[in-house]
Amino acid sequence: MPIYTAPVDDWQFLLHDVLHVDQHAELPGFTDLDPDFTGAVLNAAARFHEEVLHPINLQADAEGAHIQNGQVQTPQGYIEAWAAYRAAGWHRISLPAALGGGGLPPIMSVPISELRASTGHSFSMYSSFCAPTASMLSRLGQPWMQTHVVPRLSDGDWTATMCMTEPQAGTDLRQLGTRAVEQADGTWRITGRKIFISGGEHDLTDNIVHVVLAKVPDASGQLPRGLSAVNVFLVSKRLIDPATGALGALNGVHARSIEHKMGIEGSATCALDFEDAVAWRIADERRTGTSANMAPMFLLMNYARVGTAMSGIAYAEIARQNAAAYARERLSGQASTPSRYPQQVADPLIAHADVRRLLLESRAFAEGARAGALRAALWQSIAEHATDPAAKAEASDLLEILTPVMKAYFTDKGFEAAVACQQVLGGHGYVKDYGLEQYVRNARIGQLYEGANGIQAMDLLHRKLNLHHGRAQRSFLSALAGCVERHAHNPQLHAFTAPLAAGLQRLQTTLDWLAEHTAAAPDRANAGAYDVLTVFGILYIGWNWVDMAAVAANPEACRFASAQTRQTKLQLGRIWMDRQMPLIHTLCVRIESGNDALMQIADELI
């Protein structure tokens, strides 16, 4: 059985030594975040996920979810685990207390997201939209939804899904065919088919509420092509009495099938048919047009993309832990002359340079990205609650830039790390009993769902970098430069600040090139979009390694890292700087080449 130990010490180091959460007492929920409190929460969460979810994860994947006569059965152990999970409240730890949540800030939900993906990715999919849908409805839902639906989602008594994709329409919402027709009583009727719906049907709760994208037909009864016709609706598996919240008969929505997937087999990924289903419209009534109609889905999508980013960290962590344990025990060949283990018949794999490359690059990513995820969650609180307008604007800008970057780059690197760690085990990595092949299969989905990574790159290039007339881009570059300036005077950190400064300068040159060429030749810019996002990802993790190195190099600044841990941090940071930062120059050269050949080959000849 695979092993797993939650990185509680690393979370404590990041929260208190690097990010200094105690200095943000003015933000809601932060006054409680002293080391004793965070340690108690994180240790309790670690025990639950290590002892309850992790032991059933491998078998649940092998068993999978099943559908019989439209009824979905989750894998053995899920019903009991769900009851324990609800009782512990891990799915609602950062939901406001007024909504029945734990009331802790988003920074405390980041470790929970990592734990969920590491120990029970499939299981976690059933609860993934409970808290965000409760939060969204508390802002935008009708009063009866806030009274009767939000508490049930917060409790986990009901679950929620997000229904966007259709067989013919994924990212391009203009092609949606699901229609919504308004009724005289103010409800709507939804007809259409949705696919890839995580937790679309299951046996864990009595009811599921679906947040559904559908188009409103025009006066002639036709579905317009434009986005202005797209609206968001709430469709309940069982009818809800708005006056009392009581559940009634089954609604017109049912699971046609469960997808046969590459991974996360324990998650019931359903094709749902909506057949004249009763629905209620959700919108932001403070806005007009498309912004009002799509606001509910944008709130859910941003949450989903950050949560997906965490899965990249989770798989890098658990895959590395298992591969390192194997590499310490497996003997093979002689790593050096003379041997470091002359008393043994052969050296352990851990002594071989190429194995160390695979393991340590994976760890350098996981720990750098973990720091970046916690930092982004801190900015989330600042963007929402800070009293300083400039601080709010900067935090909001940074989050706009980093949402697509983290979703795409973190899941790319998480999959890469899972494959690298599978490689360490050789043939055993291909065998199901060791668990690494499951991590490879499961990690792959992060690059595909919640907006495929190529879409994230286009979003970054064409929308996020230009937000507020380029202010978001300037905020990111300025913050990165500020990191260099803060530590440039410290000679101990030259090996960290110099590569970051060089990468920042190289990116700026490329962004200037893009600004010059995008309008005249958009295909040239589009062809380089993925490389642009990758550069941002490398730099963001590099930024976090500089800050971690600054703490690790100063024993007086470390309360939660031993001398050995501090030395390891410095070495891991050097690995990132030495092996990842040099890639920025190559990526920028490739962007500036224009990639003309990509668009010049005829479609039929590709």
XYZ file of C-alpha atoms in Angstrom:
606
model
C 0.000 0.000 0.000
C 1.303 3.505 -0.775
C 2.521 5.620 2.123
C 1.678 9.228 2.948
C 2.667 11.696 5.652
C 1.055 15.122 5.591
C 3.580 17.998 5.364
C 2.325 19.716 8.530
C 5.757 21.084 9.474
C 6.113 22.698 6.062
C 2.706 24.364 6.340
C 3.632 25.735 9.750
C 6.961 27.030 8.414
C 5.197 28.795 5.554
C 2.328 30.224 7.590
C 4.424 31.613 10.421
C 8.040 32.015 9.299
C 7.530 33.014 5.658
C 4.085 34.606 5.361
C 3.780 35.862 8.963
C 0.047 35.394 9.241
C 0.213 36.946 12.716
C 0.865 40.308 11.062
C -2.565 40.295 9.411
C -4.798 40.378 12.466
C -6.927 43.072 10.813
C -8.212 40.513 8.306
C -11.236 38.373 9.250
C -10.285 35.065 10.847
C -6.591 35.843 11.257
C -6.651 36.701 14.973
C -6.962 32.994 15.786
C -4.041 31.934 13.612
C -1.348 31.563 16.235
C 0.991 28.562 15.906
C -0.812 26.477 18.524
C -4.163 26.921 16.797
C -2.941 26.289 13.252
C -0.907 23.323 14.469
C -3.963 21.790 16.127
C -6.118 22.266 13.017
C -3.497 20.954 10.608
C -2.608 17.940 12.741
C -6.277 17.017 13.102
C -6.793 17.361 9.354
C -3.681 15.294 8.701
C -4.855 12.477 10.974
C -8.265 12.364 9.326
C -6.951 12.231 5.779
C -4.109 9.822 6.597
C -6.275 7.448 8.643
C -9.731 7.665 7.006
C -9.329 8.584 3.323
C -5.879 7.325 2.392
C -6.503 3.669 3.378
C -9.530 3.363 1.070
C -8.123 5.361 -1.846
C -6.372 2.628 -3.838
C -9.188 0.077 -3.550
C -11.837 2.695 -4.346
C -9.968 3.508 -7.533
C -9.891 -0.161 -8.498
C -13.601 -0.639 -7.722
C -14.797 2.633 -9.236
C -18.289 4.090 -9.173
C -21.063 2.030 -10.781
C -24.421 2.839 -12.352
C -27.387 0.494 -12.463
C -30.799 1.576 -13.734
C -29.828 5.216 -13.324
C -28.704 4.684 -9.725
C -25.062 5.381 -8.906
C -23.197 3.432 -6.249
C -19.981 4.880 -4.893
C -17.058 2.614 -3.946
C -17.064 0.640 -0.723
C -16.248 2.800 2.279
C -17.331 6.097 0.744
C -20.675 6.317 2.559
C -19.004 5.856 5.952
C -16.168 8.210 5.028
C -18.708 10.814 3.898
C -20.486 10.735 7.250
C -17.174 11.216 9.055
C -16.091 13.942 6.652
C -19.323 15.898 7.159
C -19.069 15.567 10.909
C -15.486 16.856 10.883
C -16.461 19.734 8.574
C -13.296 19.750 6.482
C -15.233 20.715 3.347
C -16.466 23.951 4.958
C -13.461 25.062 6.989
C -13.218 28.449 5.233
C -16.927 29.027 4.701
C -18.116 31.968 6.861
C -19.489 31.008 10.246
C -22.727 32.826 9.361
C -23.238 30.215 6.633
C -22.475 27.294 8.921
C -18.788 27.077 8.048
C -15.620 27.057 10.106
C -15.061 30.767 9.573
C -11.323 30.406 8.943
C -9.664 32.419 6.159
C -8.904 30.848 2.757
C -5.252 30.350 3.685
C -6.327 27.563 6.053
C -8.295 25.745 3.375
C -5.220 25.426 1.131
C -3.658 22.588 3.158
C -7.040 20.838 3.269
C -7.273 21.003 -0.532
C -3.831 19.436 -0.814
C -4.715 16.704 1.679
C -7.960 15.903 -0.138
C -6.248 15.402 -3.481
C -3.293 13.465 -2.050
C -5.359 10.986 -0.062
C -8.734 10.842 -1.793
C -9.034 12.790 -5.033
C -12.051 10.805 -6.252
C -13.791 11.073 -2.878
C -13.174 14.802 -2.698
C -14.939 15.417 -5.996
C -18.333 14.792 -4.380
C -17.908 17.683 -1.937
C -15.845 20.007 -4.111
C -18.729 22.368 -4.929
C -20.591 22.296 -1.606
C -18.857 25.290 -0.002
C -18.345 27.396 -3.155
C -21.977 26.939 -4.220
C -23.153 27.851 -0.714
C -20.966 30.951 -0.841
C -22.197 31.900 -4.322
C -25.864 31.450 -3.403
C -25.390 33.492 -0.225
C -24.421 36.406 -2.474
C -26.529 35.905 -5.572
C -29.230 33.374 -4.763
C -32.885 34.162 -4.146
C -33.814 34.616 -0.457
C -35.374 31.172 -0.201
C -32.170 29.616 -1.543
C -30.183 31.418 1.123
C -32.581 30.132 3.776
C -33.103 26.546 2.639
C -30.310 25.535 0.238
C -27.183 27.175 1.655
C -27.365 25.456 5.084
C -27.837 22.022 3.491
C -24.786 22.529 1.271
C -22.726 23.853 4.152
C -23.643 20.825 6.246
C -22.952 18.413 3.406
C -26.488 17.094 3.722
C -26.777 17.958 0.030
C -24.024 18.234 -2.584
C -23.676 20.447 -5.638
C -22.348 20.194 -9.179
C -21.369 22.610 -11.922
C -22.941 21.723 -15.280
C -21.316 23.486 -18.220
C -19.970 21.059 -20.804
C -22.129 19.469 -23.498
C -21.196 16.826 -26.086
C -20.720 19.502 -28.777
C -19.703 22.438 -26.574
C -16.879 22.678 -24.082
C -15.099 25.991 -23.668
C -17.058 27.655 -26.484
C -20.274 28.562 -24.676
C -21.745 30.009 -27.877
C -22.458 26.440 -28.977
C -24.516 25.502 -25.922
C -27.750 23.720 -26.828
C -29.390 23.363 -23.413
C -32.431 25.644 -23.354
C -34.293 27.356 -20.532
C -37.904 28.501 -20.945
C -39.502 30.811 -18.384
C -42.810 29.802 -16.800
C -45.701 31.914 -15.552
C -44.895 31.097 -11.920
C -41.335 32.473 -12.225
C -39.630 29.107 -12.512
C -37.949 27.850 -15.673
C -37.871 24.547 -17.533
C -34.500 23.186 -18.587
C -34.022 20.723 -21.453
C -30.670 19.453 -22.689
C -27.713 17.205 -21.968
C -24.561 17.864 -19.932
C -21.460 15.676 -19.759
C -18.395 15.334 -17.520
C -20.420 16.221 -14.403
C -18.426 15.234 -11.311
C -20.736 13.782 -8.676
C -23.702 14.221 -10.995
C -25.401 11.310 -9.245
C -24.398 9.275 -6.186
C -25.619 7.517 -3.042
C -23.984 9.771 -0.437
C -26.857 12.261 0.039
C -30.583 12.472 -0.599
C -30.324 15.501 -2.851
C -27.956 17.195 -5.304
C -28.317 20.738 -6.614
C -26.946 21.391 -10.077
C -25.705 24.808 -11.190
C -26.528 24.711 -14.892
C -25.606 26.871 -17.877
C -28.432 27.159 -20.410
C -29.559 29.491 -23.164
C -32.789 31.442 -23.248
C -34.399 31.277 -26.704
C -35.283 34.441 -28.552
C -38.771 35.530 -29.594
C -38.723 33.106 -32.524
C -37.821 30.194 -30.253
C -34.280 29.903 -31.611
C -31.163 29.783 -29.424
C -28.975 32.822 -30.157
C -25.253 32.319 -30.768
C -24.118 35.100 -28.461
C -23.140 34.827 -24.820
C -25.845 37.272 -23.793
C -28.394 34.456 -24.044
C -26.449 32.245 -21.601
C -27.832 32.211 -18.061
C -27.171 30.258 -14.858
C -29.868 28.143 -13.201
C -30.309 26.013 -10.117
C -31.772 22.576 -10.799
C -32.402 20.265 -7.850
C -32.388 16.478 -8.157
C -35.547 16.521 -6.076
C -38.022 19.378 -6.213
C -37.709 21.912 -3.395
C -40.606 23.790 -1.844
C -39.316 27.388 -1.718
C -41.590 28.200 1.207
C -40.437 25.407 3.501
C -37.354 23.869 1.906
C -39.023 20.464 1.993
C -38.000 17.970 -0.675
C -40.626 16.604 -3.035
C -40.684 14.312 -6.043
C -37.760 13.657 -8.348
C -37.105 16.437 -10.828
C -36.566 15.942 -14.549
C -32.825 15.247 -14.328
C -31.174 11.842 -14.340
C -27.830 10.210 -15.027
C -27.657 8.595 -18.450
C -24.225 7.059 -17.838
C -20.905 7.293 -16.023
C -17.849 8.105 -18.109
C -15.181 5.384 -18.388
C -12.177 7.486 -17.494
C -8.401 7.267 -17.385
C -8.354 8.106 -13.671
C -10.286 9.282 -10.586
C -12.416 6.172 -11.075
C -14.123 6.499 -7.704
C -15.695 9.782 -8.811
C -18.999 9.366 -10.637
C -18.439 11.562 -13.700
C -21.905 11.571 -15.228
C -23.712 12.394 -18.418
C -26.900 14.101 -17.232
C -30.151 14.476 -19.152
C -32.388 17.429 -18.263
C -35.925 16.754 -19.418
C -38.208 19.709 -18.771
C -36.562 20.021 -15.361
C -37.821 22.685 -12.963
C -35.164 25.368 -12.471
C -34.621 28.740 -10.848
C -32.485 31.468 -12.378
C -29.428 32.835 -10.521
C -27.866 36.163 -11.490
C -26.113 39.186 -10.086
C -28.961 41.671 -10.077
C -26.536 44.536 -9.413
C -25.151 44.203 -12.926
C -26.603 44.097 -16.410
C -26.169 41.950 -19.481
C -23.681 39.100 -19.723
C -21.826 40.181 -16.575
C -24.992 39.701 -14.526
C -25.943 36.424 -16.188
C -22.529 34.755 -15.895
C -21.442 36.071 -12.477
C -22.492 32.903 -10.590
C -20.472 30.639 -12.879
C -17.406 32.885 -12.800
C -17.383 32.666 -8.997
C -17.488 28.870 -9.141
C -14.921 28.594 -11.941
C -12.305 30.686 -10.147
C -12.700 28.529 -7.049
C -12.488 25.351 -9.122
C -9.341 26.450 -10.935
C -7.458 27.232 -7.733
C -8.599 23.925 -6.234
C -7.410 22.129 -9.347
C -4.009 23.796 -9.010
C -3.707 22.236 -5.559
C -4.032 18.759 -7.048
C -0.768 19.335 -8.914
C 1.019 19.979 -5.623
C -0.728 17.028 -3.980
C 0.361 14.500 -6.587
C 3.911 15.803 -6.688
C 4.084 15.400 -2.904
C 2.621 11.924 -2.491
C 4.361 10.551 -5.585
C 7.719 11.874 -4.361
C 7.207 10.436 -0.878
C 6.552 6.955 -2.267
C 9.300 7.083 -4.873
C 11.876 8.285 -2.323
C 10.931 5.479 0.083
C 11.390 2.942 -2.717
C 14.669 4.509 -3.839
C 16.132 4.238 -0.329
C 15.470 0.492 -0.223
C 15.980 -0.689 -3.791
C 19.587 -1.674 -4.539
C 20.894 -1.313 -8.080
C 24.399 -0.834 -9.480
C 27.160 1.396 -8.232
C 26.408 5.097 -8.187
C 29.980 6.314 -7.888
C 33.564 5.185 -7.576
C 34.394 4.415 -4.889
C 30.974 3.266 -3.753
C 29.243 5.207 -0.970
C 27.872 1.878 0.296
C 30.836 -0.551 0.105
C 29.296 -2.867 2.703
C 26.305 -3.617 0.412
C 26.053 -5.693 -2.746
C 24.893 -2.583 -4.621
C 24.049 1.061 -3.975
C 20.461 2.140 -3.289
C 18.744 4.014 -6.088
C 18.736 7.158 -3.954
C 22.507 7.443 -4.473
C 22.232 7.710 -8.273
C 22.369 11.226 -9.693
C 19.600 10.730 -12.238
C 17.234 9.315 -9.624
C 18.016 12.281 -7.387
C 17.187 14.575 -10.328
C 13.746 13.034 -10.636
C 13.023 13.153 -6.913
C 14.484 16.532 -6.025
C 13.050 18.434 -8.980
C 9.641 17.065 -7.980
C 10.159 18.158 -4.386
C 11.464 21.601 -5.363
C 8.291 22.134 -7.366
C 5.939 20.842 -4.655
C 7.408 22.968 -1.880
C 7.747 26.096 -4.021
C 4.221 25.761 -5.374
C 2.849 25.096 -1.887
C 4.318 28.409 -0.751
C 2.807 30.097 -3.802
C -0.641 28.647 -3.124
C -0.642 29.842 0.489
C 0.582 33.282 -0.581
C -2.218 33.535 -3.151
C -4.764 32.611 -0.473
C -3.412 35.414 1.711
C -3.912 37.822 -1.187
C -7.476 36.548 -1.484
C -8.219 37.817 2.037
C -6.414 41.093 1.357
C -8.290 41.637 -1.903
C -11.631 41.123 -0.180
C -11.128 42.702 3.237
C -8.154 45.107 3.348
C -8.980 48.701 4.214
C -6.151 50.126 2.103
C -7.480 50.588 -1.475
C -4.007 50.236 -2.974
C -3.374 46.956 -1.158
C -6.776 45.642 -2.246
C -6.121 46.571 -5.867
C -2.648 45.015 -5.901
C -3.846 41.764 -4.327
C -6.747 41.577 -6.782
C -4.405 42.157 -9.720
C -1.999 39.465 -8.560
C -4.828 36.958 -8.194
C -6.138 37.746 -11.671
C -2.722 36.977 -13.147
C -2.047 33.921 -11.020
C -5.392 32.098 -11.300
C -4.721 30.804 -14.842
C -0.990 30.469 -14.146
C -1.464 28.313 -11.060
C -4.218 26.204 -12.600
C -2.186 25.381 -15.702
C 1.440 25.429 -14.587
C 0.876 23.667 -11.271
C -1.090 20.848 -12.911
C 1.488 20.527 -15.698
C 4.287 20.202 -13.170
C 2.253 17.947 -10.901
C 1.689 15.500 -13.746
C 5.341 15.772 -14.740
C 6.368 15.023 -11.158
C 4.049 12.008 -10.940
C 5.563 10.591 -14.151
C 9.097 11.322 -12.901
C 8.447 9.519 -9.625
C 6.876 6.586 -11.446
C 10.117 6.380 -13.423
C 12.092 5.960 -10.199
C 10.286 2.671 -9.541
C 11.046 1.307 -13.007
C 8.783 -1.642 -13.802
C 7.244 -1.521 -10.338
C 5.997 1.960 -11.159
C 3.824 0.401 -13.845
C 2.284 -2.081 -11.414
C -0.942 -1.079 -9.691
C 0.043 -2.375 -6.236
C 2.614 0.388 -5.732
C 0.173 3.230 -6.408
C 2.359 5.366 -8.681
C 0.452 4.475 -11.838
C -2.744 5.678 -10.133
C -1.120 9.039 -9.375
C -0.080 9.399 -13.008
C -3.595 8.596 -14.245
C -5.287 10.822 -11.711
C -2.929 13.783 -12.062
C -3.603 13.961 -15.798
C -7.151 15.255 -15.340
C -5.924 18.488 -13.757
C -4.561 19.639 -17.109
C -7.896 19.037 -18.813
C -10.850 20.042 -16.680
C -11.982 23.430 -15.354
C -10.702 24.932 -18.606
C -7.938 23.069 -20.442
C -4.480 24.489 -19.846
C -4.162 25.937 -23.326
C -7.299 27.987 -22.634
C -5.701 29.244 -19.425
C -2.706 30.422 -21.453
C -4.919 32.328 -23.872
C -6.839 33.848 -20.970
C -3.585 35.047 -19.430
C -2.223 36.495 -22.653
C -5.305 38.232 -24.004
C -7.335 39.098 -20.928
C -5.468 38.972 -17.636
C -2.282 40.745 -18.758
C -4.391 43.579 -20.180
C -6.788 44.025 -17.280
C -7.248 47.618 -16.144
C -5.186 48.855 -19.112
C -2.268 46.615 -18.171
C -2.335 47.411 -14.455
C -2.549 43.717 -13.473
C 0.574 42.940 -15.486
C 2.415 45.872 -13.959
C 1.383 44.816 -10.455
C 2.857 41.356 -10.940
C 6.113 42.595 -12.447
C 6.453 45.272 -9.785
C 5.871 42.779 -6.960
C 8.460 40.448 -8.466
C 10.958 43.295 -8.731
C 10.186 44.203 -5.128
C 11.178 40.698 -4.042
C 14.540 41.085 -5.786
C 15.113 44.507 -4.248
C 14.294 43.330 -0.711
C 16.995 40.686 -0.791
C 19.533 42.025 -3.272
C 21.784 43.374 -0.506
C 22.215 39.925 1.071
C 25.248 38.128 -0.449
C 23.968 34.810 0.918
C 21.015 35.098 -1.434
C 22.831 36.089 -4.621
C 22.357 32.591 -6.076
C 18.608 33.163 -5.674
C 18.082 36.828 -6.507
C 20.333 36.924 -9.578
C 18.386 34.262 -11.523
C 15.087 35.846 -10.512
C 16.240 39.285 -11.658
C 17.531 37.865 -14.954
C 14.277 35.983 -15.550
C 12.226 39.086 -14.820
C 14.270 41.170 -17.250
C 13.997 38.509 -19.950
C 10.220 38.286 -19.497
C 9.876 42.059 -19.776
C 11.683 42.004 -23.115
C 9.337 39.306 -24.381
C 6.238 41.117 -23.166
C 7.417 44.192 -25.080
C 7.822 42.008 -28.173
C 4.311 40.641 -27.743
C 2.870 44.135 -27.328
C 4.459 45.110 -30.619
C 3.342 42.053 -32.584
C 0.022 40.901 -31.135
C -2.219 43.389 -32.949
C -0.589 42.990 -36.341
C -0.065 39.218 -36.188
C -2.260 37.643 -33.473
C -1.386 34.073 -34.509
C 2.262 34.733 -33.652
C 1.274 35.782 -30.158
C -1.218 32.933 -29.752
C 1.409 30.363 -30.695
C 3.574 31.604 -27.848
C 0.828 31.887 -25.234
C 1.604 28.591 -23.513
C 5.258 29.493 -23.213
C 4.293 32.868 -21.731
C 2.230 31.153 -19.052
C 5.053 28.726 -18.314
C 7.499 31.602 -17.817
C 5.111 33.227 -15.353
C 4.829 29.927 -13.481
C 8.594 29.417 -13.246
C 9.068 32.983 -12.040
C 6.298 32.801 -9.454
C 7.743 29.681 -7.858
C 11.199 31.275 -8.083
C 9.849 34.315 -6.218
C 8.598 32.045 -3.445
C 11.914 30.230 -3.248
C 13.729 33.542 -2.803
C 11.527 34.426 0.154
C 11.883 30.959 1.661
C 15.645 31.048 1.215
C 15.805 34.425 2.962
C 14.145 32.866 6.000
C 16.127 29.624 5.870
C 19.417 31.534 5.686
C 18.612 33.372 8.912
C 18.329 31.044 11.951
C 16.751 33.807 14.029
C 13.869 34.079 11.537
C 13.021 30.375 11.782
C 10.775 29.095 14.521
C 9.420 26.130 12.580
C 12.440 24.754 10.757
C 15.357 22.842 12.242
C 18.923 23.456 11.123
C 18.662 20.399 8.890
C 15.368 21.587 7.390
C 16.797 25.053 6.748
C 19.771 23.557 4.916
C 17.483 21.329 2.866
C 15.317 24.323 1.951
C 18.342 26.223 0.686
C 19.431 23.268 -1.431
C 15.954 22.728 -2.852
C 15.750 26.411 -3.720
C 19.072 26.164 -5.526
C 17.755 23.200 -7.490
C 14.855 25.343 -8.713
C 17.129 28.248 -9.573
C 19.743 26.072 -11.288
C 17.461 23.757 -13.226
C 14.236 25.678 -13.932
C 15.079 29.362 -14.151
C 17.474 28.892 -17.139
C 14.510 27.573 -19.139
C 13.025 31.070 -19.190
C 15.533 32.302 -21.773
C 14.815 29.390 -24.110
C 11.057 29.838 -23.747
C 11.327 33.558 -24.494
C 13.464 32.920 -27.564
C 10.834 30.484 -28.770
C 8.023 33.028 -28.179
C 9.915 35.731 -30.085
C 10.574 33.386 -33.024
C 6.945 33.955 -34.007
C 6.348 30.222 -34.510
C 5.251 30.966 -38.085
C 5.569 27.341 -39.229
C 2.819 26.303 -36.816
C 0.228 28.204 -38.853
C 1.666 27.751 -42.361
C 1.056 24.011 -42.773
C -2.351 23.356 -44.315
C -4.953 21.877 -41.976
C -5.375 18.725 -44.068
C -1.604 18.070 -43.998
C -1.171 18.133 -40.222
